[in-house]
Tab-separated table of C-alpha atoms and ligand atoms in Angstrom:
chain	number	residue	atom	x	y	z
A	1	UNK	CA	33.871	-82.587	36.602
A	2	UNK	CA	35.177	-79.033	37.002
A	3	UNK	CA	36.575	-79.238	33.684
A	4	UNK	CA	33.571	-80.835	32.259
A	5	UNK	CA	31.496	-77.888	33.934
A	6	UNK	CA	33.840	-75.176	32.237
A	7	UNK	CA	33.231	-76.866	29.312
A	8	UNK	CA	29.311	-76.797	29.127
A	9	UNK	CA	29.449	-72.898	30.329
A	10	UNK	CA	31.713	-71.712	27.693
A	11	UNK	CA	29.846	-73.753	24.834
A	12	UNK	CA	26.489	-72.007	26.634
A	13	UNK	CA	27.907	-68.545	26.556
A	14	UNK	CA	29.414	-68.992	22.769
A	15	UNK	CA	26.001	-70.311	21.735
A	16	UNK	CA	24.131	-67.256	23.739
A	17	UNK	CA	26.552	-64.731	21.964
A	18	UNK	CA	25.892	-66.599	18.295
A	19	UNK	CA	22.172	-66.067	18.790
A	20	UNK	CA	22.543	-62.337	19.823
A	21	UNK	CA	24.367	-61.990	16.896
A	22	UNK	CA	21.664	-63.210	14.489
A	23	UNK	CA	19.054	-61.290	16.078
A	24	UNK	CA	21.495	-58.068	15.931
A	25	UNK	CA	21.671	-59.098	12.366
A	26	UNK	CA	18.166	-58.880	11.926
A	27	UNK	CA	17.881	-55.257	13.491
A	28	UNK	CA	21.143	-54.089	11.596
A	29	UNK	CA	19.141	-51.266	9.469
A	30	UNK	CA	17.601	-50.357	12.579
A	31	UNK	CA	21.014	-49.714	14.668
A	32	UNK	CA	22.506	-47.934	11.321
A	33	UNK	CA	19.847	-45.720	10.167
A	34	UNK	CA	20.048	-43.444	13.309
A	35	UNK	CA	23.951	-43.668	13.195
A	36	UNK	CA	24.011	-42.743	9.689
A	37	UNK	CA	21.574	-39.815	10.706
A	38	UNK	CA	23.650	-38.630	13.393
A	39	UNK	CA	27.236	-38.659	11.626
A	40	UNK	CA	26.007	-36.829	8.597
A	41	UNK	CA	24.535	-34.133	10.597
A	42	UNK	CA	27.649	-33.602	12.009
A	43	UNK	CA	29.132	-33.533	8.778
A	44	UNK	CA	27.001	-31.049	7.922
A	45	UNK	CA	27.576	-29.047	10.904
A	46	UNK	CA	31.043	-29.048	10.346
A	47	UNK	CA	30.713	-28.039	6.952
A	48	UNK	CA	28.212	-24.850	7.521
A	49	UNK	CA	29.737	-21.822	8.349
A	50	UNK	CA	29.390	-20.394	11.398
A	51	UNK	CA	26.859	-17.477	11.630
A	52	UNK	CA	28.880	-14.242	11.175
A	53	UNK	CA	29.486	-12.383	14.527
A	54	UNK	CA	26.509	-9.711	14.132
A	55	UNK	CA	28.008	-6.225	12.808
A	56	UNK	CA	27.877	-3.767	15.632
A	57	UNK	CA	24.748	-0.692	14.446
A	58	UNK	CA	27.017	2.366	14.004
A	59	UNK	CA	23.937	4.310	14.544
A	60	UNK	CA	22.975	2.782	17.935
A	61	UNK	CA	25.384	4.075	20.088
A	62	UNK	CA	25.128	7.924	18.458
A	63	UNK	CA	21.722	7.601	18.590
A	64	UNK	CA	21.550	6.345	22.084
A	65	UNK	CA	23.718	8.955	23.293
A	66	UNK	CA	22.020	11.690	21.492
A	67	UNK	CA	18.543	10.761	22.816
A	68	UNK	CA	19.671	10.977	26.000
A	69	UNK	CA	20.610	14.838	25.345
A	70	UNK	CA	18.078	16.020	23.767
A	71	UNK	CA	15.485	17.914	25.631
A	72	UNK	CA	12.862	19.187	22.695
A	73	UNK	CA	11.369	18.178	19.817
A	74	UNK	CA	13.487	18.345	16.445
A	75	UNK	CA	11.527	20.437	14.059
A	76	UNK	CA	12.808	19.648	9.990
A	77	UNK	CA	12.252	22.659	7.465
A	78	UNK	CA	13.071	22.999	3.840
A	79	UNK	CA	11.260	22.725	0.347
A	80	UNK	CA	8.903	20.554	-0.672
A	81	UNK	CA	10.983	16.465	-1.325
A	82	UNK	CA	14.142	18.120	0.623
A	83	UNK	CA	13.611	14.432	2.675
A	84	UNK	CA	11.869	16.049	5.835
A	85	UNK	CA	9.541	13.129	6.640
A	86	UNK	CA	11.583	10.206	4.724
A	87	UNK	CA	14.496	11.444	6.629
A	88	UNK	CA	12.515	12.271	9.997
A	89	UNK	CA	10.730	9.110	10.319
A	90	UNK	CA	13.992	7.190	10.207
A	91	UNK	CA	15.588	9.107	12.565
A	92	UNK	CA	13.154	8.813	14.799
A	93	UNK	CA	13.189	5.492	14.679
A	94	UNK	CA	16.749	5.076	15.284
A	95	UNK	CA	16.589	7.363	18.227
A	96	UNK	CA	13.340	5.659	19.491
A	97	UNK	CA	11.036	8.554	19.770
A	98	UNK	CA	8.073	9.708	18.145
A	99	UNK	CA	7.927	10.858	14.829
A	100	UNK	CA	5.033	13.497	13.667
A	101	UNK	CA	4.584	15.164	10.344
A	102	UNK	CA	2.583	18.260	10.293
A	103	UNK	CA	1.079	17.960	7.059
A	104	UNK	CA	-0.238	14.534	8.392
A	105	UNK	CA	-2.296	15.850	11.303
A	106	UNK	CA	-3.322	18.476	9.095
A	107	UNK	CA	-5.405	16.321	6.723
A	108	UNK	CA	-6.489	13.899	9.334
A	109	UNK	CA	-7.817	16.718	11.033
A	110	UNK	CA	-9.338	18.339	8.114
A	111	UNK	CA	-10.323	14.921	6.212
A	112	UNK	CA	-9.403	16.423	3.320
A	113	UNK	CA	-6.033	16.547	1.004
A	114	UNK	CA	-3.679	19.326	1.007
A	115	UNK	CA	-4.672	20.418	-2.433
A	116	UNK	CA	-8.512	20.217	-1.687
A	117	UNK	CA	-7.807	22.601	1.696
A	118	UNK	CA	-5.688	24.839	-0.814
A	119	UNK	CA	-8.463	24.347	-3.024
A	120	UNK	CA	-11.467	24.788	-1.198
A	121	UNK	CA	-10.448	26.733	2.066
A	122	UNK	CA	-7.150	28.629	0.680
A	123	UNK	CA	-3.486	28.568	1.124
A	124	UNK	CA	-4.038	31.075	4.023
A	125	UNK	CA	-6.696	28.895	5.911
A	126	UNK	CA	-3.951	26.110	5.315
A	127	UNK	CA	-1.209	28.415	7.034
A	128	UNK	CA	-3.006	28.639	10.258
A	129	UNK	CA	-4.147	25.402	10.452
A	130	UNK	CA	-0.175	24.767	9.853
A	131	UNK	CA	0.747	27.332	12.614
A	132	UNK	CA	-1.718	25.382	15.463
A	133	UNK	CA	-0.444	22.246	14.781
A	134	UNK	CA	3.480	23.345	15.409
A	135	UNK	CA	2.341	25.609	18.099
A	136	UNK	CA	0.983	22.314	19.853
A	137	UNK	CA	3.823	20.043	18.795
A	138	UNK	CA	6.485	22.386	19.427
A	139	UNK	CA	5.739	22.438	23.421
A	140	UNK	CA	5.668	18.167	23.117
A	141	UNK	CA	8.461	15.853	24.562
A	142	UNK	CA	11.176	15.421	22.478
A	143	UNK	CA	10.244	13.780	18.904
A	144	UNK	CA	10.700	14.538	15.031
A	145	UNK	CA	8.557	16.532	13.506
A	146	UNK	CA	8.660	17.141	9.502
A	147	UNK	CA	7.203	20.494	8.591
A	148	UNK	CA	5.453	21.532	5.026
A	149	UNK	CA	7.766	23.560	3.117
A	150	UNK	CA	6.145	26.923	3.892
A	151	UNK	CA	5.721	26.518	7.196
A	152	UNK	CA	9.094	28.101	8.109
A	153	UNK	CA	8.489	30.384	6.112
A	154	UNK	CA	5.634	32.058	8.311
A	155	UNK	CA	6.944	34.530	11.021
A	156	UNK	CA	4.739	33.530	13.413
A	157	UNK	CA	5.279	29.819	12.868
A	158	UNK	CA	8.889	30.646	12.544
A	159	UNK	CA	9.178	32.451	15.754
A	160	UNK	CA	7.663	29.668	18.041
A	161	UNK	CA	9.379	26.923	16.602
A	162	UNK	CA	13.201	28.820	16.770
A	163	UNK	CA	11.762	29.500	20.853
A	164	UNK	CA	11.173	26.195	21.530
A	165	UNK	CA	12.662	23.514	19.536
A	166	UNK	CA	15.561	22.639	17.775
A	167	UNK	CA	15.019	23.604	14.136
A	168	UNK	CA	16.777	21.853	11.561
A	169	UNK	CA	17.179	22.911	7.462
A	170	UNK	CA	17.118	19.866	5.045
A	171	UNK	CA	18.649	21.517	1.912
A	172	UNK	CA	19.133	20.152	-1.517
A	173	UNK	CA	19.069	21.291	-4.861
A	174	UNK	CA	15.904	22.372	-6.991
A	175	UNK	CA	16.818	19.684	-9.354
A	176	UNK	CA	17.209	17.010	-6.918
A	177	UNK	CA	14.030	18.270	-5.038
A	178	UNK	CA	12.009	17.774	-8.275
A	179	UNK	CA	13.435	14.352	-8.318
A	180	UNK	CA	12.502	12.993	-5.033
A	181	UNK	CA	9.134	14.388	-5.751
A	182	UNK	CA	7.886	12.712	-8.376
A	183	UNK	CA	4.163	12.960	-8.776
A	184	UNK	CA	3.618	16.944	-8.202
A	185	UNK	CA	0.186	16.590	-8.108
A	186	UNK	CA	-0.010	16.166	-4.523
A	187	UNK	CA	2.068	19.582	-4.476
A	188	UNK	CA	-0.351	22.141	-4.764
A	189	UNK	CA	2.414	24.845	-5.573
A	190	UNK	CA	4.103	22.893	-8.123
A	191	UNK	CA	0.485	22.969	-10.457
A	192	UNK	CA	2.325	24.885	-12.684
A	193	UNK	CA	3.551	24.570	-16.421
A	194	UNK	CA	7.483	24.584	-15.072
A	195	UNK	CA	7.424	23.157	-11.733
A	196	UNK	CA	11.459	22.868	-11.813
A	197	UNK	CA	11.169	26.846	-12.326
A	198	UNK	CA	8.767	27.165	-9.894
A	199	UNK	CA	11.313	25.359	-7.186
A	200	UNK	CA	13.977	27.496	-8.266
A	201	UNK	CA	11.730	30.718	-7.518
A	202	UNK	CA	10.949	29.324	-3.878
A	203	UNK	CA	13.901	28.302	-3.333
A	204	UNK	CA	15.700	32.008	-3.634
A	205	UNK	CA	12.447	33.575	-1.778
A	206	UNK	CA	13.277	31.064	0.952
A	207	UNK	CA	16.732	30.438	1.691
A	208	UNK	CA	17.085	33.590	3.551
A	209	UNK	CA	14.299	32.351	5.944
A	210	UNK	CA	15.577	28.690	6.192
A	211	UNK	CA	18.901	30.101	7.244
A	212	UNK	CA	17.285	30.906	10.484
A	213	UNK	CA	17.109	27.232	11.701
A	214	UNK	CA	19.375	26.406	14.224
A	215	UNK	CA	21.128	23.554	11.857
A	216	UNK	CA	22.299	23.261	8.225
A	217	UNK	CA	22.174	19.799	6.286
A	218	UNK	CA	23.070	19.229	2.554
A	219	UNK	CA	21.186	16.230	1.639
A	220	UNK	CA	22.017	16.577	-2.125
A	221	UNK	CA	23.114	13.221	-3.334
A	222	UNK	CA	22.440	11.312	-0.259
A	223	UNK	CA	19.977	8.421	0.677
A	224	UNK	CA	17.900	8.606	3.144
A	225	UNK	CA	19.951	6.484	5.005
A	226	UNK	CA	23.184	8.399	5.161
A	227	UNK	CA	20.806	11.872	5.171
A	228	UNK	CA	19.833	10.493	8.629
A	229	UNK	CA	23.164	9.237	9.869
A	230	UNK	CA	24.121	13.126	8.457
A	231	UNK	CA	21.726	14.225	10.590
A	232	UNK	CA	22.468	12.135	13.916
A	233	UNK	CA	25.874	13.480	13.456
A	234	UNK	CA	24.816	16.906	13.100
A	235	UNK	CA	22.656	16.393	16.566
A	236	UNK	CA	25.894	14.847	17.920
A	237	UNK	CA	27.549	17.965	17.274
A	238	UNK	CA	25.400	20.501	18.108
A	239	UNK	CA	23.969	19.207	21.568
A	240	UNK	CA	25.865	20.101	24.798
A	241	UNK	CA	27.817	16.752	26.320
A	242	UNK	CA	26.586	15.983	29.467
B	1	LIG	C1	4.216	23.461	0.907
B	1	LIG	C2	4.797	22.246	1.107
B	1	LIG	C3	4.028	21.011	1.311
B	1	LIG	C4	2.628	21.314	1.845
B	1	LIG	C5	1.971	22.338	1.008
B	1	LIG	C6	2.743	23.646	0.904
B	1	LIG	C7	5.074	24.660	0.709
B	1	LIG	O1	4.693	20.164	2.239
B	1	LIG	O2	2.685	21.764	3.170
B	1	LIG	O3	1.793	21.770	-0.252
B	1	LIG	O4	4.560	25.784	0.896
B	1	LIG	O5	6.263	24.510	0.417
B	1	LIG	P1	6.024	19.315	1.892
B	1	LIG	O6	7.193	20.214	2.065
B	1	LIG	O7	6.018	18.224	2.904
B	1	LIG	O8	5.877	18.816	0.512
């Protein structure tokens, strides 16, 4: 009976399995579509390469250090396209202050175009309006402020900013400065028939008043990017360590 009993069982369990089988067979797409899924995604991830370790900023950790020095604002000077705001606004933003540019605030405040004030008001007008926008900036928190060319140039102007900020000369050639500018009609001083000659003339009046600023920086040949890393070293440099 036992044996009889065995019997029956086993033919019950092969006959259970036989039928699982055929209904497995049925749902065969089913089981391999999400396997086939699976493997080649690992495939794939196995055959992507990894992301590349992110390149550590070599301007970060100047820049950090140098923000943490610096206790007034950093006033640019030079001619006309020597990269003051270009250069100023990017340094700014790598040391993660403000950035302001004189010339800016000027014809927001005016709501009229440096020509037209040069036009309709006169370059002297322009100076003073020049003068009481450093005077205000210069006594800010620490930030970047780009200066029009002839703003250093102005005794007064001059005086204030060497007092209380850290003044530093952007200097490139007349050639190159002609260059960057482009489109001189924006430049009221450059309406002329030779504005390369007319760069050339400012350039000797001015030197000798540039040279006043606390910092020198040739910019000839350089971007704007290594202008500014030029310039965070020159910070670097001249700032006391703590
Ligand atoms: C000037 C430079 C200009 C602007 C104005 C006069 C100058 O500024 O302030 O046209 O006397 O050199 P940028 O140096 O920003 O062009």
């Amino acid at each position: 009976d036992d044996i009889m009993s065995a019997i029956r069982q086993s033919h019950n369990t092969r006959h259970i399995f036989a039928s699982f089988l055929q209904n497995c067979q049925g749902a065969r797409p089913l089981l391999l579509f999400p396997l086939t899924i699976c493997i080649a995604m690992l495939a794939l991830m196995k055959a992507s390469p990894k992301p590349a370790p992110r390149k550590p900023n070599p301007a970060a950790k100047l820049a950090g250090s140098i923000a943490a020095r610096l206790d007034r604002p950093v006033v640019l000077v030079g001619l006309m396209g020597s990269g003051k705001s270009a250069v100023g606004r990017r340094a700014a933003k790598q040391l993660g202050i403000g950035f302001k540019d004189s010339d800016q605030l000027i014809v927001k405040a005016a709501g009229i175009s440096i020509a037209e004030i040069f036009e309709l008001a006169g370059e002297v007008k322009f100076r003073e309006m020049e003068r009481k926008t450093l005077s205000n900036l210069a006594l800010a928190s620490p930030q970047i402020i780009a200066t029009g060319g002839g703003a250093f140039c102005q005794d007064a102007t001059a005086n204030l900013l060497l007092q209380h900020t850290l003044t530093i000369w952007l200097k490139a050639s007349p050639a190159t400065l002609l260059s960057r500018i482009g489109n001189t009609k924006t430049r009221p001083l450059l309406h002329t028939d030779d504005p390369l000659a007319t760069l050339i003339r400012l350039d000797e009046e001015r030197a000798r008043l540039y040279k006043k600023a606390h910092i020198h920086l040739d910019t000839d040949g350089l971007s704007t990017y290594t202008a500014m890393m030029a310039l965070l070293h020159a910070l670097d440099t001249h700032l006391p360590r703590r």
